[in-house]
Amino acid sequence: MAIYYTKFMTPLCEIILAGNEDGLSHLHLQTGEGRREFEINPDWVRDDACFEATRSQIEEFVAGKRKDFDVKLNPQGTDFQKKVWAELRRIPCGETRSYKEVAEALGNAKASRAVGMANGKNPVPLIIPCHRVIASDGSLAGFAHGTRIKKRLLELERNF
């Protein structure tokens, strides 16, 4: 099955989307910061039209006109990672949770580090809002795309 992709600019940064008929599998924030590297696979096919609805929703979010996304997702990961990502989608826009709170919501208060690891592997940030997870002391902690954009995203959501 072919993988399609697109890329476009937003006021935040360039964004790359990739996926197929099963859903969006990648969303990369090209911030030039953080620890996440992303390369477009040469076998992928550029298809901007395939992602029109998703792009529109992201642009509405960045403009402060959308709080939630209605996008078919197909992130690849372990069962535990998928449980963490599902829990992240339950965090309302404009709110944050600590890694410990996410672990507790999953039924294992001692899994904070594992939650952090799964959070860092999230292949679809923004839509799976890993930026809403912070340290127990209220600090931003890390973000695969850099803490500067994490701070901007949280500020954007607080202004909704």
PDB file of C-alpha atoms in Angstrom:
ATOM      1  CA  MET A   1       0.000   0.000   0.000  1.00  0.00           C
ATOM      2  CA  ALA A   2       1.394   3.375  -1.025  1.00  0.00           C
ATOM      3  CA  ILE A   3       2.277   6.010   1.559  1.00  0.00           C
ATOM      4  CA  TYR A   4       1.322   9.563   0.617  1.00  0.00           C
ATOM      5  CA  TYR A   5       2.681  12.789   2.021  1.00  0.00           C
ATOM      6  CA  THR A   6       2.366  16.538   1.865  1.00  0.00           C
ATOM      7  CA  LYS A   7       4.148  19.456   3.427  1.00  0.00           C
ATOM      8  CA  PHE A   8       3.028  23.007   4.071  1.00  0.00           C
ATOM      9  CA  MET A   9       3.923  26.105   6.050  1.00  0.00           C
ATOM     10  CA  THR A  10       2.058  27.395   9.084  1.00  0.00           C
ATOM     11  CA  PRO A  11       2.842  30.332  11.374  1.00  0.00           C
ATOM     12  CA  LEU A  12       4.373  27.745  13.749  1.00  0.00           C
ATOM     13  CA  CYS A  13       6.637  25.918  11.303  1.00  0.00           C
ATOM     14  CA  GLU A  14       6.591  23.704   8.238  1.00  0.00           C
ATOM     15  CA  ILE A  15       4.498  20.579   8.777  1.00  0.00           C
ATOM     16  CA  ILE A  16       4.839  17.242   7.010  1.00  0.00           C
ATOM     17  CA  LEU A  17       1.913  14.803   6.951  1.00  0.00           C
ATOM     18  CA  ALA A  18       2.113  11.186   5.801  1.00  0.00           C
ATOM     19  CA  GLY A  19      -0.295   8.282   5.708  1.00  0.00           C
ATOM     20  CA  ASN A  20      -2.486   6.117   3.535  1.00  0.00           C
ATOM     21  CA  GLU A  21      -6.092   4.966   3.249  1.00  0.00           C
ATOM     22  CA  ASP A  22      -5.858   3.583   6.793  1.00  0.00           C
ATOM     23  CA  GLY A  23      -5.208   7.062   8.197  1.00  0.00           C
ATOM     24  CA  LEU A  24      -2.577   9.602   9.136  1.00  0.00           C
ATOM     25  CA  SER A  25       0.544   7.860  10.412  1.00  0.00           C
ATOM     26  CA  HIS A  26       2.987  10.782  10.695  1.00  0.00           C
ATOM     27  CA  LEU A  27       2.830  14.479  11.482  1.00  0.00           C
ATOM     28  CA  HIS A  28       6.198  16.144  11.778  1.00  0.00           C
ATOM     29  CA  LEU A  29       6.852  19.682  12.972  1.00  0.00           C
ATOM     30  CA  GLN A  30       9.908  20.994  11.107  1.00  0.00           C
ATOM     31  CA  THR A  31      11.114  23.263  13.913  1.00  0.00           C
ATOM     32  CA  GLY A  32      14.832  22.676  13.514  1.00  0.00           C
ATOM     33  CA  GLU A  33      14.911  21.988  17.252  1.00  0.00           C
ATOM     34  CA  GLY A  34      14.396  19.016  19.506  1.00  0.00           C
ATOM     35  CA  ARG A  35      15.570  15.496  18.974  1.00  0.00           C
ATOM     36  CA  ARG A  36      13.162  14.259  16.315  1.00  0.00           C
ATOM     37  CA  GLU A  37      14.645  13.775  12.861  1.00  0.00           C
ATOM     38  CA  PHE A  38      12.322  13.088   9.967  1.00  0.00           C
ATOM     39  CA  GLU A  39      12.980  12.254   6.363  1.00  0.00           C
ATOM     40  CA  ILE A  40      10.497  11.746   3.588  1.00  0.00           C
ATOM     41  CA  ASN A  41      10.925   8.234   2.271  1.00  0.00           C
ATOM     42  CA  PRO A  42      11.797   8.307  -1.457  1.00  0.00           C
ATOM     43  CA  ASP A  43       9.130   5.630  -2.051  1.00  0.00           C
ATOM     44  CA  TRP A  44       6.371   7.895  -0.728  1.00  0.00           C
ATOM     45  CA  VAL A  45       4.129   9.727  -3.186  1.00  0.00           C
ATOM     46  CA  ARG A  46       3.369  13.421  -2.786  1.00  0.00           C
ATOM     47  CA  ASP A  47      -0.397  13.983  -2.816  1.00  0.00           C
ATOM     48  CA  ASP A  48      -1.473  17.339  -1.408  1.00  0.00           C
ATOM     49  CA  ALA A  49      -5.161  16.703  -2.159  1.00  0.00           C
ATOM     50  CA  CYS A  50      -5.148  13.569   0.031  1.00  0.00           C
ATOM     51  CA  PHE A  51      -4.504  15.731   3.089  1.00  0.00           C
ATOM     52  CA  GLU A  52      -6.702  18.769   2.337  1.00  0.00           C
ATOM     53  CA  ALA A  53      -9.102  18.188   5.243  1.00  0.00           C
ATOM     54  CA  THR A  54      -6.300  17.511   7.725  1.00  0.00           C
ATOM     55  CA  ARG A  55      -4.348  20.545   6.560  1.00  0.00           C
ATOM     56  CA  SER A  56      -7.449  22.704   6.892  1.00  0.00           C
ATOM     57  CA  GLN A  57      -8.041  21.489  10.456  1.00  0.00           C
ATOM     58  CA  ILE A  58      -4.405  22.168  11.410  1.00  0.00           C
ATOM     59  CA  GLU A  59      -4.584  25.662   9.917  1.00  0.00           C
ATOM     60  CA  GLU A  60      -7.817  26.324  11.870  1.00  0.00           C
ATOM     61  CA  PHE A  61      -6.122  25.092  15.064  1.00  0.00           C
ATOM     62  CA  VAL A  62      -3.081  27.302  14.538  1.00  0.00           C
ATOM     63  CA  ALA A  63      -5.416  30.261  13.875  1.00  0.00           C
ATOM     64  CA  GLY A  64      -7.205  29.633  17.176  1.00  0.00           C
ATOM     65  CA  LYS A  65     -10.443  28.519  15.494  1.00  0.00           C
ATOM     66  CA  ARG A  66     -10.379  24.786  16.283  1.00  0.00           C
ATOM     67  CA  LYS A  67      -9.841  22.922  19.546  1.00  0.00           C
ATOM     68  CA  ASP A  68     -10.322  19.328  18.432  1.00  0.00           C
ATOM     69  CA  PHE A  69      -9.437  17.316  15.361  1.00  0.00           C
ATOM     70  CA  ASP A  70     -11.556  14.925  13.335  1.00  0.00           C
ATOM     71  CA  VAL A  71      -8.838  13.005  11.524  1.00  0.00           C
ATOM     72  CA  LYS A  72      -8.577   9.286  10.853  1.00  0.00           C
ATOM     73  CA  LEU A  73      -5.362   8.169  12.541  1.00  0.00           C
ATOM     74  CA  ASN A  74      -3.103   5.180  11.994  1.00  0.00           C
ATOM     75  CA  PRO A  75      -0.074   5.681  14.255  1.00  0.00           C
ATOM     76  CA  GLN A  76       2.245   2.706  14.497  1.00  0.00           C
ATOM     77  CA  GLY A  77       3.468   1.655  17.930  1.00  0.00           C
ATOM     78  CA  THR A  78       3.281  -0.893  20.701  1.00  0.00           C
ATOM     79  CA  ASP A  79       0.021  -1.649  22.484  1.00  0.00           C
ATOM     80  CA  PHE A  80       1.216   0.376  25.490  1.00  0.00           C
ATOM     81  CA  GLN A  81       2.159   3.347  23.311  1.00  0.00           C
ATOM     82  CA  LYS A  82      -1.263   3.255  21.669  1.00  0.00           C
ATOM     83  CA  LYS A  83      -2.940   3.249  25.113  1.00  0.00           C
ATOM     84  CA  VAL A  84      -0.895   6.276  26.137  1.00  0.00           C
ATOM     85  CA  TRP A  85      -1.715   8.071  22.879  1.00  0.00           C
ATOM     86  CA  ALA A  86      -5.429   7.339  23.352  1.00  0.00           C
ATOM     87  CA  GLU A  87      -5.221   8.814  26.865  1.00  0.00           C
ATOM     88  CA  LEU A  88      -3.476  11.925  25.532  1.00  0.00           C
ATOM     89  CA  ARG A  89      -6.420  12.524  23.201  1.00  0.00           C
ATOM     90  CA  ARG A  90      -8.638  12.756  26.305  1.00  0.00           C
ATOM     91  CA  ILE A  91      -6.738  15.798  27.635  1.00  0.00           C
ATOM     92  CA  PRO A  92      -8.929  18.801  26.788  1.00  0.00           C
ATOM     93  CA  CYS A  93      -7.514  21.656  24.760  1.00  0.00           C
ATOM     94  CA  GLY A  94      -6.059  24.305  27.051  1.00  0.00           C
ATOM     95  CA  GLU A  95      -5.356  21.850  29.871  1.00  0.00           C
ATOM     96  CA  THR A  96      -2.254  19.909  30.846  1.00  0.00           C
ATOM     97  CA  ARG A  97      -1.547  16.686  32.701  1.00  0.00           C
ATOM     98  CA  SER A  98       1.622  15.427  34.303  1.00  0.00           C
ATOM     99  CA  TYR A  99       3.265  12.209  33.211  1.00  0.00           C
ATOM    100  CA  LYS A 100       2.198  10.778  36.568  1.00  0.00           C
ATOM    101  CA  GLU A 101      -1.434  11.794  36.021  1.00  0.00           C
ATOM    102  CA  VAL A 102      -1.440  10.089  32.632  1.00  0.00           C
ATOM    103  CA  ALA A 103       0.087   6.966  34.204  1.00  0.00           C
ATOM    104  CA  GLU A 104      -2.562   7.012  36.947  1.00  0.00           C
ATOM    105  CA  ALA A 105      -5.327   7.358  34.342  1.00  0.00           C
ATOM    106  CA  LEU A 106      -3.926   4.221  32.714  1.00  0.00           C
ATOM    107  CA  GLY A 107      -4.092   2.385  36.045  1.00  0.00           C
ATOM    108  CA  ASN A 108      -0.392   2.314  36.921  1.00  0.00           C
ATOM    109  CA  ALA A 109       0.894   5.306  38.905  1.00  0.00           C
ATOM    110  CA  LYS A 110       4.446   3.931  38.697  1.00  0.00           C
ATOM    111  CA  ALA A 111       4.522   4.038  34.897  1.00  0.00           C
ATOM    112  CA  SER A 112       5.430   7.736  34.605  1.00  0.00           C
ATOM    113  CA  ARG A 113       8.726   7.030  32.853  1.00  0.00           C
ATOM    114  CA  ALA A 114       7.092   4.606  30.431  1.00  0.00           C
ATOM    115  CA  VAL A 115       4.423   7.231  29.713  1.00  0.00           C
ATOM    116  CA  GLY A 116       7.199   9.735  29.029  1.00  0.00           C
ATOM    117  CA  MET A 117       8.873   7.339  26.622  1.00  0.00           C
ATOM    118  CA  ALA A 118       5.598   6.659  24.774  1.00  0.00           C
ATOM    119  CA  ASN A 119       4.849  10.376  24.739  1.00  0.00           C
ATOM    120  CA  GLY A 120       8.205  11.019  23.079  1.00  0.00           C
ATOM    121  CA  LYS A 121       7.492   8.407  20.392  1.00  0.00           C
ATOM    122  CA  ASN A 122       4.155   9.962  19.395  1.00  0.00           C
ATOM    123  CA  PRO A 123       4.209  10.055  15.580  1.00  0.00           C
ATOM    124  CA  VAL A 124       1.220  12.423  15.287  1.00  0.00           C
ATOM    125  CA  PRO A 125       1.779  15.434  17.590  1.00  0.00           C
ATOM    126  CA  LEU A 126      -0.814  18.212  17.691  1.00  0.00           C
ATOM    127  CA  ILE A 127      -3.606  15.763  16.857  1.00  0.00           C
ATOM    128  CA  ILE A 128      -2.404  13.393  19.580  1.00  0.00           C
ATOM    129  CA  PRO A 129      -1.583  16.271  21.952  1.00  0.00           C
ATOM    130  CA  CYS A 130       1.626  15.125  23.619  1.00  0.00           C
ATOM    131  CA  HIS A 131       2.508  18.795  24.126  1.00  0.00           C
ATOM    132  CA  ARG A 132      -0.144  18.882  26.885  1.00  0.00           C
ATOM    133  CA  VAL A 133       1.936  16.594  29.111  1.00  0.00           C
ATOM    134  CA  ILE A 134       4.257  18.370  31.537  1.00  0.00           C
ATOM    135  CA  ALA A 135       6.394  17.506  34.548  1.00  0.00           C
ATOM    136  CA  SER A 136       4.790  17.167  37.994  1.00  0.00           C
ATOM    137  CA  ASP A 137       6.481  20.404  39.082  1.00  0.00           C
ATOM    138  CA  GLY A 138       4.751  22.294  36.264  1.00  0.00           C
ATOM    139  CA  SER A 139       7.834  22.648  34.067  1.00  0.00           C
ATOM    140  CA  LEU A 140       7.539  21.890  30.368  1.00  0.00           C
ATOM    141  CA  ALA A 141       9.969  18.950  30.511  1.00  0.00           C
ATOM    142  CA  GLY A 142      10.953  17.761  27.044  1.00  0.00           C
ATOM    143  CA  PHE A 143       9.299  17.762  23.662  1.00  0.00           C
ATOM    144  CA  ALA A 144      10.568  15.891  20.625  1.00  0.00           C
ATOM    145  CA  HIS A 145      10.217  19.033  18.491  1.00  0.00           C
ATOM    146  CA  GLY A 146      11.741  21.436  21.027  1.00  0.00           C
ATOM    147  CA  THR A 147      10.363  23.099  24.138  1.00  0.00           C
ATOM    148  CA  ARG A 148      10.023  26.460  22.398  1.00  0.00           C
ATOM    149  CA  ILE A 149       7.222  25.169  20.156  1.00  0.00           C
ATOM    150  CA  LYS A 150       5.691  23.251  23.083  1.00  0.00           C
ATOM    151  CA  LYS A 151       5.421  26.535  24.964  1.00  0.00           C
ATOM    152  CA  ARG A 152       3.888  28.246  21.908  1.00  0.00           C
ATOM    153  CA  LEU A 153       1.310  25.473  21.509  1.00  0.00           C
ATOM    154  CA  LEU A 154       0.283  25.666  25.177  1.00  0.00           C
ATOM    155  CA  GLU A 155       0.015  29.464  24.976  1.00  0.00           C
ATOM    156  CA  LEU A 156      -2.049  29.177  21.792  1.00  0.00           C
ATOM    157  CA  GLU A 157      -4.459  26.787  23.505  1.00  0.00           C
ATOM    158  CA  ARG A 158      -4.779  28.963  26.624  1.00  0.00           C
ATOM    159  CA  ASN A 159      -5.957  31.814  24.399  1.00  0.00           C
ATOM    160  CA  PHE A 160      -8.877  29.844  22.895  1.00  0.00           C
TER     161      PHE A 160
END
